[in-house]
Amino acid sequence: TAGITQAPTSQILAAGRSMTLRCTQDMRHNAMYWYRQDLGLGLRLIHYSNTAGTTGKGEVPDGYSVSRANTDDFPLTLASAVPSQTSVYFCASSPEGGTATYEQYFGPGTRLTVT
Amino acid sequence: GENVEQHPSTLSVQEGDSAVIKCTYSDSASNYFPWYKQELGKGPQLIIDIRSNVGEKKDQRIAVTLNKTAKHFSLHITETQPEDSAVYFCAAVSSGSARQLTFGSGTQLTVLP
Protein backbone atom coordinates (compact mmCIF):
# COMPACT_ATOMS: atom_id res chain seq x y z
CA THR A 1 0.00 0.00 0.00
CA ALA A 2 1.09 3.56 -0.70
CA GLY A 3 0.17 4.90 2.75
CA ILE A 4 0.24 8.69 2.49
CA THR A 5 1.14 10.54 -0.67
CA GLN A 6 1.81 14.25 -0.98
CA ALA A 7 2.09 16.46 -4.05
CA PRO A 8 4.02 18.29 -5.20
CA THR A 9 7.38 17.15 -3.84
CA SER A 10 8.68 20.69 -3.98
CA GLN A 11 7.51 24.05 -5.24
CA ILE A 12 8.78 27.59 -5.64
CA LEU A 13 5.94 30.08 -5.31
CA ALA A 14 5.86 33.83 -5.78
CA ALA A 15 4.60 35.84 -2.82
CA GLY A 16 0.93 36.70 -3.16
CA ARG A 17 0.10 33.63 -5.22
CA SER A 18 -2.17 30.86 -4.02
CA MET A 19 -1.36 27.19 -3.86
CA THR A 20 -2.91 23.92 -2.72
CA LEU A 21 -0.80 21.15 -1.26
CA ARG A 22 -2.36 17.78 -1.82
CA CYS A 23 -2.49 14.85 0.59
CA THR A 24 -4.08 11.46 0.05
CA GLN A 25 -4.10 8.39 2.29
CA ASP A 26 -5.24 4.88 1.48
CA MET A 27 -5.36 3.49 5.01
CA ARG A 28 -8.95 4.57 5.73
CA HIS A 29 -7.75 6.54 8.73
CA ASN A 30 -10.32 8.91 10.16
CA ALA A 31 -7.96 11.60 11.43
CA MET A 32 -5.60 13.68 9.28
CA TYR A 33 -3.17 16.48 10.04
CA TRP A 34 -1.01 19.13 8.45
CA TYR A 35 2.30 20.15 10.03
CA ARG A 36 5.03 22.52 9.04
CA GLN A 37 8.64 21.83 9.90
CA ASP A 38 11.15 24.60 10.37
CA LEU A 39 14.74 24.30 11.52
CA GLY A 40 15.00 24.26 15.29
CA LEU A 41 11.25 24.35 15.80
CA GLY A 42 10.28 20.76 15.21
CA LEU A 43 6.86 20.03 13.77
CA ARG A 44 4.02 22.44 14.42
CA LEU A 45 0.39 21.58 13.79
CA ILE A 46 -1.40 23.80 11.27
CA HIS A 47 -4.84 22.21 10.93
CA TYR A 48 -6.38 18.85 11.66
CA SER A 49 -9.47 16.83 10.86
CA ASN A 50 -10.77 14.15 13.21
CA THR A 51 -13.19 12.82 10.62
CA ALA A 52 -14.50 13.62 7.15
CA GLY A 53 -16.54 16.81 7.17
CA THR A 54 -14.86 18.35 10.22
CA THR A 55 -11.70 20.43 10.62
CA GLY A 56 -9.97 22.26 13.42
CA LYS A 57 -7.17 24.76 13.97
CA GLY A 58 -3.80 23.77 15.30
CA GLU A 59 -0.96 25.81 16.72
CA VAL A 60 -0.17 27.89 13.61
CA PRO A 61 -3.32 28.10 11.41
CA ASP A 62 -3.06 31.70 10.16
CA GLY A 63 -2.70 31.98 6.38
CA TYR A 64 -3.81 28.40 5.77
CA SER A 65 -7.12 26.69 5.14
CA VAL A 66 -8.15 23.05 4.81
CA SER A 67 -11.13 20.99 3.75
CA ARG A 68 -12.08 17.35 4.30
CA ALA A 69 -14.69 16.34 1.78
CA ASN A 70 -13.93 12.63 2.11
CA THR A 71 -11.87 10.21 4.20
CA ASP A 72 -8.89 9.97 1.85
CA ASP A 73 -8.06 13.57 0.92
CA PHE A 74 -6.99 16.52 3.03
CA PRO A 75 -5.74 19.46 0.92
CA LEU A 76 -3.99 22.47 2.46
CA THR A 77 -4.45 25.84 0.75
CA LEU A 78 -2.35 28.96 1.01
CA ALA A 79 -4.59 31.76 -0.25
CA SER A 80 -1.88 34.42 -0.58
CA ALA A 81 1.58 33.09 0.15
CA VAL A 82 4.15 35.05 2.17
CA PRO A 83 7.87 34.34 2.58
CA SER A 84 7.36 33.21 6.21
CA GLN A 85 5.43 30.25 4.84
CA THR A 86 8.62 28.86 3.36
CA SER A 87 8.86 25.49 5.07
CA VAL A 88 8.55 21.75 4.67
CA TYR A 89 4.96 20.62 4.99
CA PHE A 90 4.00 17.17 6.22
CA CYS A 91 0.63 15.50 6.09
CA ALA A 92 -0.15 12.75 8.60
CA SER A 93 -3.01 10.41 9.39
CA SER A 94 -4.13 8.43 12.41
CA PRO A 95 -6.53 5.56 12.94
CA GLU A 96 -9.40 6.00 15.36
CA GLY A 97 -10.11 3.90 18.37
CA GLY A 98 -8.38 1.14 20.27
CA THR A 99 -4.75 1.19 21.33
CA ALA A 100 -3.68 2.73 18.02
CA THR A 101 -5.74 5.87 18.52
CA TYR A 102 -2.79 8.21 18.84
CA GLU A 103 -0.38 6.74 16.31
CA GLN A 104 0.31 9.11 13.45
CA TYR A 105 1.82 8.18 10.12
CA PHE A 106 3.53 10.80 8.00
CA GLY A 107 3.81 11.44 4.29
CA PRO A 108 7.10 12.27 2.53
CA GLY A 109 6.58 16.05 2.70
CA THR A 110 6.36 19.03 0.36
CA ARG A 111 9.19 21.55 0.35
CA LEU A 112 7.74 25.01 -0.35
CA THR A 113 9.77 28.12 -1.02
CA VAL A 114 7.95 31.46 -1.19
CA THR A 115 9.98 34.16 -2.91
CA GLY B 1 -1.50 23.77 26.06
CA GLU B 2 1.22 21.16 26.08
CA ASN B 3 4.89 22.14 25.93
CA VAL B 4 7.57 19.56 25.13
CA GLU B 5 11.27 20.25 25.58
CA GLN B 6 13.92 17.96 24.11
CA HIS B 7 17.64 17.64 24.87
CA PRO B 8 20.25 17.55 23.54
CA SER B 9 19.76 19.21 20.16
CA THR B 10 22.79 17.35 18.77
CA LEU B 11 24.43 14.13 19.90
CA SER B 12 27.45 12.30 18.54
CA VAL B 13 28.37 8.80 19.68
CA GLN B 14 30.81 6.15 18.58
CA GLU B 15 29.40 3.11 16.82
CA GLY B 16 28.49 0.50 19.40
CA ASP B 17 27.96 3.01 22.20
CA SER B 18 24.58 3.94 23.66
CA ALA B 19 22.62 7.14 23.00
CA VAL B 20 20.08 8.76 25.29
CA ILE B 21 17.67 11.55 24.37
CA LYS B 22 15.50 13.19 27.01
CA CYS B 23 12.20 15.04 26.88
CA THR B 24 10.07 16.83 29.43
CA TYR B 25 6.42 17.75 29.09
CA SER B 26 4.16 20.20 30.89
CA ASP B 27 0.63 18.77 30.77
CA SER B 28 0.15 16.22 33.53
CA ALA B 29 -2.91 14.87 31.67
CA SER B 30 -0.80 13.72 28.69
CA ASN B 31 -0.93 9.96 28.33
CA TYR B 32 0.78 9.01 25.08
CA PHE B 33 4.45 9.59 24.21
CA PRO B 34 5.78 8.55 20.79
CA TRP B 35 9.25 8.82 19.33
CA TYR B 36 9.86 9.50 15.66
CA LYS B 37 12.96 9.05 13.52
CA GLN B 38 13.43 11.31 10.52
CA GLU B 39 16.02 10.59 7.87
CA LEU B 40 17.20 13.28 5.50
CA GLY B 41 14.54 14.20 2.96
CA LYS B 42 11.92 11.90 4.42
CA GLY B 43 8.91 12.16 6.67
CA PRO B 44 9.07 11.22 10.37
CA GLN B 45 8.66 7.53 11.09
CA LEU B 46 7.19 6.21 14.33
CA ILE B 47 9.78 3.96 16.00
CA ILE B 48 8.41 3.38 19.50
CA ASP B 49 5.80 4.77 21.83
CA ILE B 50 4.75 4.47 25.44
CA ARG B 51 1.52 5.03 27.25
CA SER B 52 1.13 6.41 30.74
CA ASN B 53 0.18 3.09 32.30
CA VAL B 54 3.68 1.65 31.79
CA GLY B 55 7.11 2.83 32.86
CA GLU B 56 9.31 1.22 30.22
CA LYS B 57 9.01 -0.37 26.80
CA LYS B 58 11.66 -2.12 24.72
CA ASP B 59 11.92 -3.08 21.08
CA GLN B 60 15.23 -4.71 20.22
CA ARG B 61 17.93 -2.00 20.58
CA ILE B 62 15.45 0.75 21.37
CA ALA B 63 13.81 1.46 24.73
CA VAL B 64 11.71 4.26 26.13
CA THR B 65 11.23 5.11 29.81
CA LEU B 66 8.55 7.28 31.33
CA ASN B 67 8.51 9.05 34.69
CA LYS B 68 5.03 10.54 35.10
CA THR B 69 5.80 12.09 38.46
CA ALA B 70 8.69 14.09 37.04
CA LYS B 71 6.97 14.50 33.65
CA HIS B 72 9.86 13.28 31.60
CA PHE B 73 10.55 10.44 29.20
CA SER B 74 13.67 9.23 27.46
CA LEU B 75 14.75 7.29 24.38
CA HIS B 76 17.61 4.83 24.77
CA ILE B 77 19.40 3.32 21.78
CA THR B 78 21.95 0.62 22.54
CA GLU B 79 24.70 -0.76 20.29
CA THR B 80 24.32 2.17 17.93
CA GLN B 81 24.96 1.70 14.22
CA PRO B 82 25.64 4.24 11.46
CA GLU B 83 22.10 3.75 10.14
CA ASP B 84 20.80 5.09 13.45
CA SER B 85 22.07 8.51 12.37
CA ALA B 86 18.98 10.71 11.93
CA VAL B 87 16.90 13.37 13.65
CA TYR B 88 14.79 12.03 16.50
CA PHE B 89 11.64 13.74 17.77
CA CYS B 90 9.71 13.09 20.94
CA ALA B 91 6.06 14.06 21.28
CA ALA B 92 3.18 14.06 23.72
CA VAL B 93 -0.56 14.16 23.35
CA SER B 94 -2.00 17.54 24.32
CA SER B 95 -5.05 17.94 26.47
CA GLY B 96 -6.82 19.72 23.61
CA SER B 97 -8.74 17.88 20.91
CA ALA B 98 -8.07 14.17 20.85
CA ARG B 99 -4.97 12.84 19.10
CA GLN B 100 -3.12 16.15 18.75
CA LEU B 101 0.60 15.65 19.23
CA THR B 102 2.98 18.33 20.46
CA PHE B 103 6.54 17.69 19.28
CA GLY B 104 9.92 18.45 20.79
CA SER B 105 12.41 20.39 18.69
CA GLY B 106 14.43 17.33 17.66
CA THR B 107 17.84 15.76 18.27
CA GLN B 108 20.34 15.24 15.47
CA LEU B 109 22.05 11.93 16.29
CA THR B 110 25.30 11.13 14.52
CA VAL B 111 26.85 7.69 14.94
CA LEU B 112 30.54 7.82 14.11
CA PRO B 113 32.03 4.68 12.52
mmCIF file of C-alpha atoms in Angstrom:
data_model
loop_
_atom_site.group_PDB
_atom_site.id
_atom_site.type_symbol
_atom_site.label_atom_id
_atom_site.label_comp_id
_atom_site.label_asym_id
_atom_site.label_seq_id
_atom_site.Cartn_x
_atom_site.Cartn_y
_atom_site.Cartn_z
ATOM 1 C CA THR A 1 0.000 0.000 0.000
ATOM 2 C CA ALA A 2 1.092 3.560 -0.700
ATOM 3 C CA GLY A 3 0.175 4.904 2.752
ATOM 4 C CA ILE A 4 0.237 8.690 2.493
ATOM 5 C CA THR A 5 1.140 10.539 -0.673
ATOM 6 C CA GLN A 6 1.814 14.250 -0.983
ATOM 7 C CA ALA A 7 2.094 16.462 -4.052
ATOM 8 C CA PRO A 8 4.019 18.289 -5.200
ATOM 9 C CA THR A 9 7.380 17.148 -3.839
ATOM 10 C CA SER A 10 8.677 20.687 -3.981
ATOM 11 C CA GLN A 11 7.507 24.051 -5.243
ATOM 12 C CA ILE A 12 8.779 27.588 -5.640
ATOM 13 C CA LEU A 13 5.944 30.080 -5.308
ATOM 14 C CA ALA A 14 5.859 33.829 -5.780
ATOM 15 C CA ALA A 15 4.604 35.840 -2.824
ATOM 16 C CA GLY A 16 0.930 36.703 -3.164
ATOM 17 C CA ARG A 17 0.102 33.632 -5.218
ATOM 18 C CA SER A 18 -2.167 30.864 -4.018
ATOM 19 C CA MET A 19 -1.361 27.186 -3.860
ATOM 20 C CA THR A 20 -2.914 23.918 -2.718
ATOM 21 C CA LEU A 21 -0.803 21.150 -1.255
ATOM 22 C CA ARG A 22 -2.363 17.777 -1.816
ATOM 23 C CA CYS A 23 -2.486 14.848 0.594
ATOM 24 C CA THR A 24 -4.080 11.459 0.050
ATOM 25 C CA GLN A 25 -4.100 8.394 2.288
ATOM 26 C CA ASP A 26 -5.242 4.882 1.484
ATOM 27 C CA MET A 27 -5.360 3.487 5.012
ATOM 28 C CA ARG A 28 -8.948 4.575 5.726
ATOM 29 C CA HIS A 29 -7.755 6.545 8.727
ATOM 30 C CA ASN A 30 -10.322 8.914 10.161
ATOM 31 C CA ALA A 31 -7.955 11.602 11.426
ATOM 32 C CA MET A 32 -5.604 13.678 9.282
ATOM 33 C CA TYR A 33 -3.174 16.483 10.041
ATOM 34 C CA TRP A 34 -1.005 19.133 8.448
ATOM 35 C CA TYR A 35 2.302 20.154 10.028
ATOM 36 C CA ARG A 36 5.028 22.522 9.039
ATOM 37 C CA GLN A 37 8.642 21.827 9.903
ATOM 38 C CA ASP A 38 11.146 24.598 10.370
ATOM 39 C CA LEU A 39 14.743 24.303 11.515
ATOM 40 C CA GLY A 40 14.998 24.265 15.294
ATOM 41 C CA LEU A 41 11.249 24.352 15.796
ATOM 42 C CA GLY A 42 10.285 20.756 15.215
ATOM 43 C CA LEU A 43 6.865 20.028 13.770
ATOM 44 C CA ARG A 44 4.019 22.435 14.417
ATOM 45 C CA LEU A 45 0.387 21.577 13.786
ATOM 46 C CA ILE A 46 -1.397 23.803 11.271
ATOM 47 C CA HIS A 47 -4.843 22.208 10.930
ATOM 48 C CA TYR A 48 -6.378 18.854 11.657
ATOM 49 C CA SER A 49 -9.471 16.825 10.859
ATOM 50 C CA ASN A 50 -10.772 14.151 13.211
ATOM 51 C CA THR A 51 -13.187 12.821 10.616
ATOM 52 C CA ALA A 52 -14.495 13.617 7.153
ATOM 53 C CA GLY A 53 -16.542 16.812 7.170
ATOM 54 C CA THR A 54 -14.860 18.348 10.222
ATOM 55 C CA THR A 55 -11.704 20.427 10.620
ATOM 56 C CA GLY A 56 -9.966 22.257 13.424
ATOM 57 C CA LYS A 57 -7.172 24.755 13.975
ATOM 58 C CA GLY A 58 -3.796 23.768 15.304
ATOM 59 C CA GLU A 59 -0.957 25.808 16.725
ATOM 60 C CA VAL A 60 -0.174 27.893 13.614
ATOM 61 C CA PRO A 61 -3.322 28.103 11.414
ATOM 62 C CA ASP A 62 -3.061 31.697 10.162
ATOM 63 C CA GLY A 63 -2.696 31.976 6.380
ATOM 64 C CA TYR A 64 -3.810 28.395 5.768
ATOM 65 C CA SER A 65 -7.123 26.694 5.137
ATOM 66 C CA VAL A 66 -8.151 23.052 4.808
ATOM 67 C CA SER A 67 -11.127 20.991 3.747
ATOM 68 C CA ARG A 68 -12.076 17.355 4.295
ATOM 69 C CA ALA A 69 -14.687 16.339 1.778
ATOM 70 C CA ASN A 70 -13.927 12.628 2.112
ATOM 71 C CA THR A 71 -11.867 10.212 4.197
ATOM 72 C CA ASP A 72 -8.894 9.968 1.854
ATOM 73 C CA ASP A 73 -8.057 13.571 0.915
ATOM 74 C CA PHE A 74 -6.990 16.520 3.030
ATOM 75 C CA PRO A 75 -5.742 19.461 0.922
ATOM 76 C CA LEU A 76 -3.995 22.472 2.455
ATOM 77 C CA THR A 77 -4.455 25.844 0.753
ATOM 78 C CA LEU A 78 -2.355 28.960 1.010
ATOM 79 C CA ALA A 79 -4.594 31.765 -0.249
ATOM 80 C CA SER A 80 -1.881 34.420 -0.576
ATOM 81 C CA ALA A 81 1.582 33.090 0.149
ATOM 82 C CA VAL A 82 4.146 35.046 2.173
ATOM 83 C CA PRO A 83 7.874 34.340 2.582
ATOM 84 C CA SER A 84 7.359 33.205 6.211
ATOM 85 C CA GLN A 85 5.425 30.247 4.835
ATOM 86 C CA THR A 86 8.624 28.863 3.361
ATOM 87 C CA SER A 87 8.864 25.487 5.070
ATOM 88 C CA VAL A 88 8.554 21.748 4.668
ATOM 89 C CA TYR A 89 4.955 20.618 4.985
ATOM 90 C CA PHE A 90 3.996 17.175 6.216
ATOM 91 C CA CYS A 91 0.630 15.503 6.092
ATOM 92 C CA ALA A 92 -0.154 12.752 8.598
ATOM 93 C CA SER A 93 -3.007 10.411 9.388
ATOM 94 C CA SER A 94 -4.132 8.434 12.406
ATOM 95 C CA PRO A 95 -6.533 5.559 12.940
ATOM 96 C CA GLU A 96 -9.398 5.997 15.364
ATOM 97 C CA GLY A 97 -10.112 3.898 18.374
ATOM 98 C CA GLY A 98 -8.381 1.142 20.273
ATOM 99 C CA THR A 99 -4.749 1.189 21.330
ATOM 100 C CA ALA A 100 -3.678 2.730 18.022
ATOM 101 C CA THR A 101 -5.745 5.871 18.519
ATOM 102 C CA TYR A 102 -2.794 8.214 18.839
ATOM 103 C CA GLU A 103 -0.384 6.745 16.308
ATOM 104 C CA GLN A 104 0.310 9.115 13.451
ATOM 105 C CA TYR A 105 1.822 8.180 10.116
ATOM 106 C CA PHE A 106 3.534 10.801 7.998
ATOM 107 C CA GLY A 107 3.809 11.438 4.295
ATOM 108 C CA PRO A 108 7.096 12.272 2.527
ATOM 109 C CA GLY A 109 6.582 16.046 2.702
ATOM 110 C CA THR A 110 6.359 19.028 0.360
ATOM 111 C CA ARG A 111 9.191 21.552 0.347
ATOM 112 C CA LEU A 112 7.741 25.006 -0.345
ATOM 113 C CA THR A 113 9.771 28.121 -1.017
ATOM 114 C CA VAL A 114 7.949 31.456 -1.192
ATOM 115 C CA THR A 115 9.981 34.156 -2.909
ATOM 116 C CA GLY B 1 -1.498 23.769 26.058
ATOM 117 C CA GLU B 2 1.220 21.160 26.079
ATOM 118 C CA ASN B 3 4.887 22.141 25.928
ATOM 119 C CA VAL B 4 7.573 19.563 25.131
ATOM 120 C CA GLU B 5 11.271 20.253 25.580
ATOM 121 C CA GLN B 6 13.920 17.961 24.114
ATOM 122 C CA HIS B 7 17.642 17.641 24.867
ATOM 123 C CA PRO B 8 20.248 17.548 23.538
ATOM 124 C CA SER B 9 19.764 19.211 20.164
ATOM 125 C CA THR B 10 22.790 17.353 18.770
ATOM 126 C CA LEU B 11 24.428 14.126 19.899
ATOM 127 C CA SER B 12 27.451 12.304 18.538
ATOM 128 C CA VAL B 13 28.368 8.800 19.675
ATOM 129 C CA GLN B 14 30.812 6.149 18.581
ATOM 130 C CA GLU B 15 29.397 3.115 16.822
ATOM 131 C CA GLY B 16 28.485 0.500 19.397
ATOM 132 C CA ASP B 17 27.962 3.009 22.199
ATOM 133 C CA SER B 18 24.582 3.944 23.662
ATOM 134 C CA ALA B 19 22.621 7.139 22.997
ATOM 135 C CA VAL B 20 20.077 8.758 25.294
ATOM 136 C CA ILE B 21 17.675 11.550 24.365
ATOM 137 C CA LYS B 22 15.500 13.188 27.005
ATOM 138 C CA CYS B 23 12.196 15.041 26.879
ATOM 139 C CA THR B 24 10.066 16.828 29.425
ATOM 140 C CA TYR B 25 6.417 17.747 29.091
ATOM 141 C CA SER B 26 4.163 20.202 30.893
ATOM 142 C CA ASP B 27 0.635 18.767 30.771
ATOM 143 C CA SER B 28 0.150 16.218 33.526
ATOM 144 C CA ALA B 29 -2.906 14.874 31.671
ATOM 145 C CA SER B 30 -0.796 13.725 28.686
ATOM 146 C CA ASN B 31 -0.926 9.962 28.327
ATOM 147 C CA TYR B 32 0.784 9.008 25.080
ATOM 148 C CA PHE B 33 4.453 9.595 24.207
ATOM 149 C CA PRO B 34 5.779 8.545 20.792
ATOM 150 C CA TRP B 35 9.248 8.824 19.331
ATOM 151 C CA TYR B 36 9.864 9.504 15.661
ATOM 152 C CA LYS B 37 12.963 9.053 13.519
ATOM 153 C CA GLN B 38 13.427 11.310 10.524
ATOM 154 C CA GLU B 39 16.021 10.589 7.874
ATOM 155 C CA LEU B 40 17.201 13.275 5.504
ATOM 156 C CA GLY B 41 14.545 14.203 2.960
ATOM 157 C CA LYS B 42 11.917 11.901 4.425
ATOM 158 C CA GLY B 43 8.908 12.164 6.674
ATOM 159 C CA PRO B 44 9.069 11.222 10.372
ATOM 160 C CA GLN B 45 8.661 7.529 11.091
ATOM 161 C CA LEU B 46 7.194 6.207 14.331
ATOM 162 C CA ILE B 47 9.784 3.958 15.999
ATOM 163 C CA ILE B 48 8.410 3.384 19.497
ATOM 164 C CA ASP B 49 5.801 4.768 21.826
ATOM 165 C CA ILE B 50 4.755 4.466 25.440
ATOM 166 C CA ARG B 51 1.517 5.031 27.252
ATOM 167 C CA SER B 52 1.133 6.405 30.743
ATOM 168 C CA ASN B 53 0.176 3.094 32.295
ATOM 169 C CA VAL B 54 3.677 1.652 31.794
ATOM 170 C CA GLY B 55 7.105 2.829 32.857
ATOM 171 C CA GLU B 56 9.308 1.218 30.219
ATOM 172 C CA LYS B 57 9.010 -0.367 26.803
ATOM 173 C CA LYS B 58 11.661 -2.122 24.718
ATOM 174 C CA ASP B 59 11.924 -3.075 21.079
ATOM 175 C CA GLN B 60 15.231 -4.713 20.225
ATOM 176 C CA ARG B 61 17.929 -2.002 20.580
ATOM 177 C CA ILE B 62 15.448 0.751 21.374
ATOM 178 C CA ALA B 63 13.809 1.460 24.728
ATOM 179 C CA VAL B 64 11.705 4.263 26.130
ATOM 180 C CA THR B 65 11.228 5.106 29.809
ATOM 181 C CA LEU B 66 8.554 7.284 31.333
ATOM 182 C CA ASN B 67 8.505 9.047 34.690
ATOM 183 C CA LYS B 68 5.035 10.542 35.099
ATOM 184 C CA THR B 69 5.798 12.090 38.456
ATOM 185 C CA ALA B 70 8.694 14.091 37.037
ATOM 186 C CA LYS B 71 6.969 14.495 33.654
ATOM 187 C CA HIS B 72 9.863 13.282 31.602
ATOM 188 C CA PHE B 73 10.552 10.443 29.200
ATOM 189 C CA SER B 74 13.670 9.228 27.458
ATOM 190 C CA LEU B 75 14.749 7.288 24.378
ATOM 191 C CA HIS B 76 17.612 4.832 24.767
ATOM 192 C CA ILE B 77 19.395 3.322 21.775
ATOM 193 C CA THR B 78 21.951 0.625 22.545
ATOM 194 C CA GLU B 79 24.704 -0.764 20.290
ATOM 195 C CA THR B 80 24.322 2.169 17.933
ATOM 196 C CA GLN B 81 24.956 1.697 14.223
ATOM 197 C CA PRO B 82 25.642 4.239 11.459
ATOM 198 C CA GLU B 83 22.105 3.749 10.138
ATOM 199 C CA ASP B 84 20.797 5.094 13.446
ATOM 200 C CA SER B 85 22.067 8.515 12.371
ATOM 201 C CA ALA B 86 18.982 10.712 11.929
ATOM 202 C CA VAL B 87 16.895 13.369 13.652
ATOM 203 C CA TYR B 88 14.788 12.032 16.500
ATOM 204 C CA PHE B 89 11.640 13.743 17.773
ATOM 205 C CA CYS B 90 9.711 13.092 20.937
ATOM 206 C CA ALA B 91 6.059 14.057 21.277
ATOM 207 C CA ALA B 92 3.177 14.056 23.724
ATOM 208 C CA VAL B 93 -0.564 14.162 23.346
ATOM 209 C CA SER B 94 -2.001 17.537 24.323
ATOM 210 C CA SER B 95 -5.053 17.937 26.474
ATOM 211 C CA GLY B 96 -6.821 19.718 23.606
ATOM 212 C CA SER B 97 -8.738 17.882 20.911
ATOM 213 C CA ALA B 98 -8.075 14.171 20.847
ATOM 214 C CA ARG B 99 -4.975 12.844 19.105
ATOM 215 C CA GLN B 100 -3.121 16.150 18.753
ATOM 216 C CA LEU B 101 0.600 15.647 19.234
ATOM 217 C CA THR B 102 2.982 18.327 20.464
ATOM 218 C CA PHE B 103 6.545 17.694 19.282
ATOM 219 C CA GLY B 104 9.917 18.447 20.786
ATOM 220 C CA SER B 105 12.411 20.392 18.693
ATOM 221 C CA GLY B 106 14.426 17.334 17.663
ATOM 222 C CA THR B 107 17.844 15.761 18.272
ATOM 223 C CA GLN B 108 20.342 15.242 15.473
ATOM 224 C CA LEU B 109 22.048 11.934 16.287
ATOM 225 C CA THR B 110 25.300 11.127 14.519
ATOM 226 C CA VAL B 111 26.849 7.689 14.939
ATOM 227 C CA LEU B 112 30.540 7.821 14.105
ATOM 228 C CA PRO B 113 32.028 4.683 12.517
#
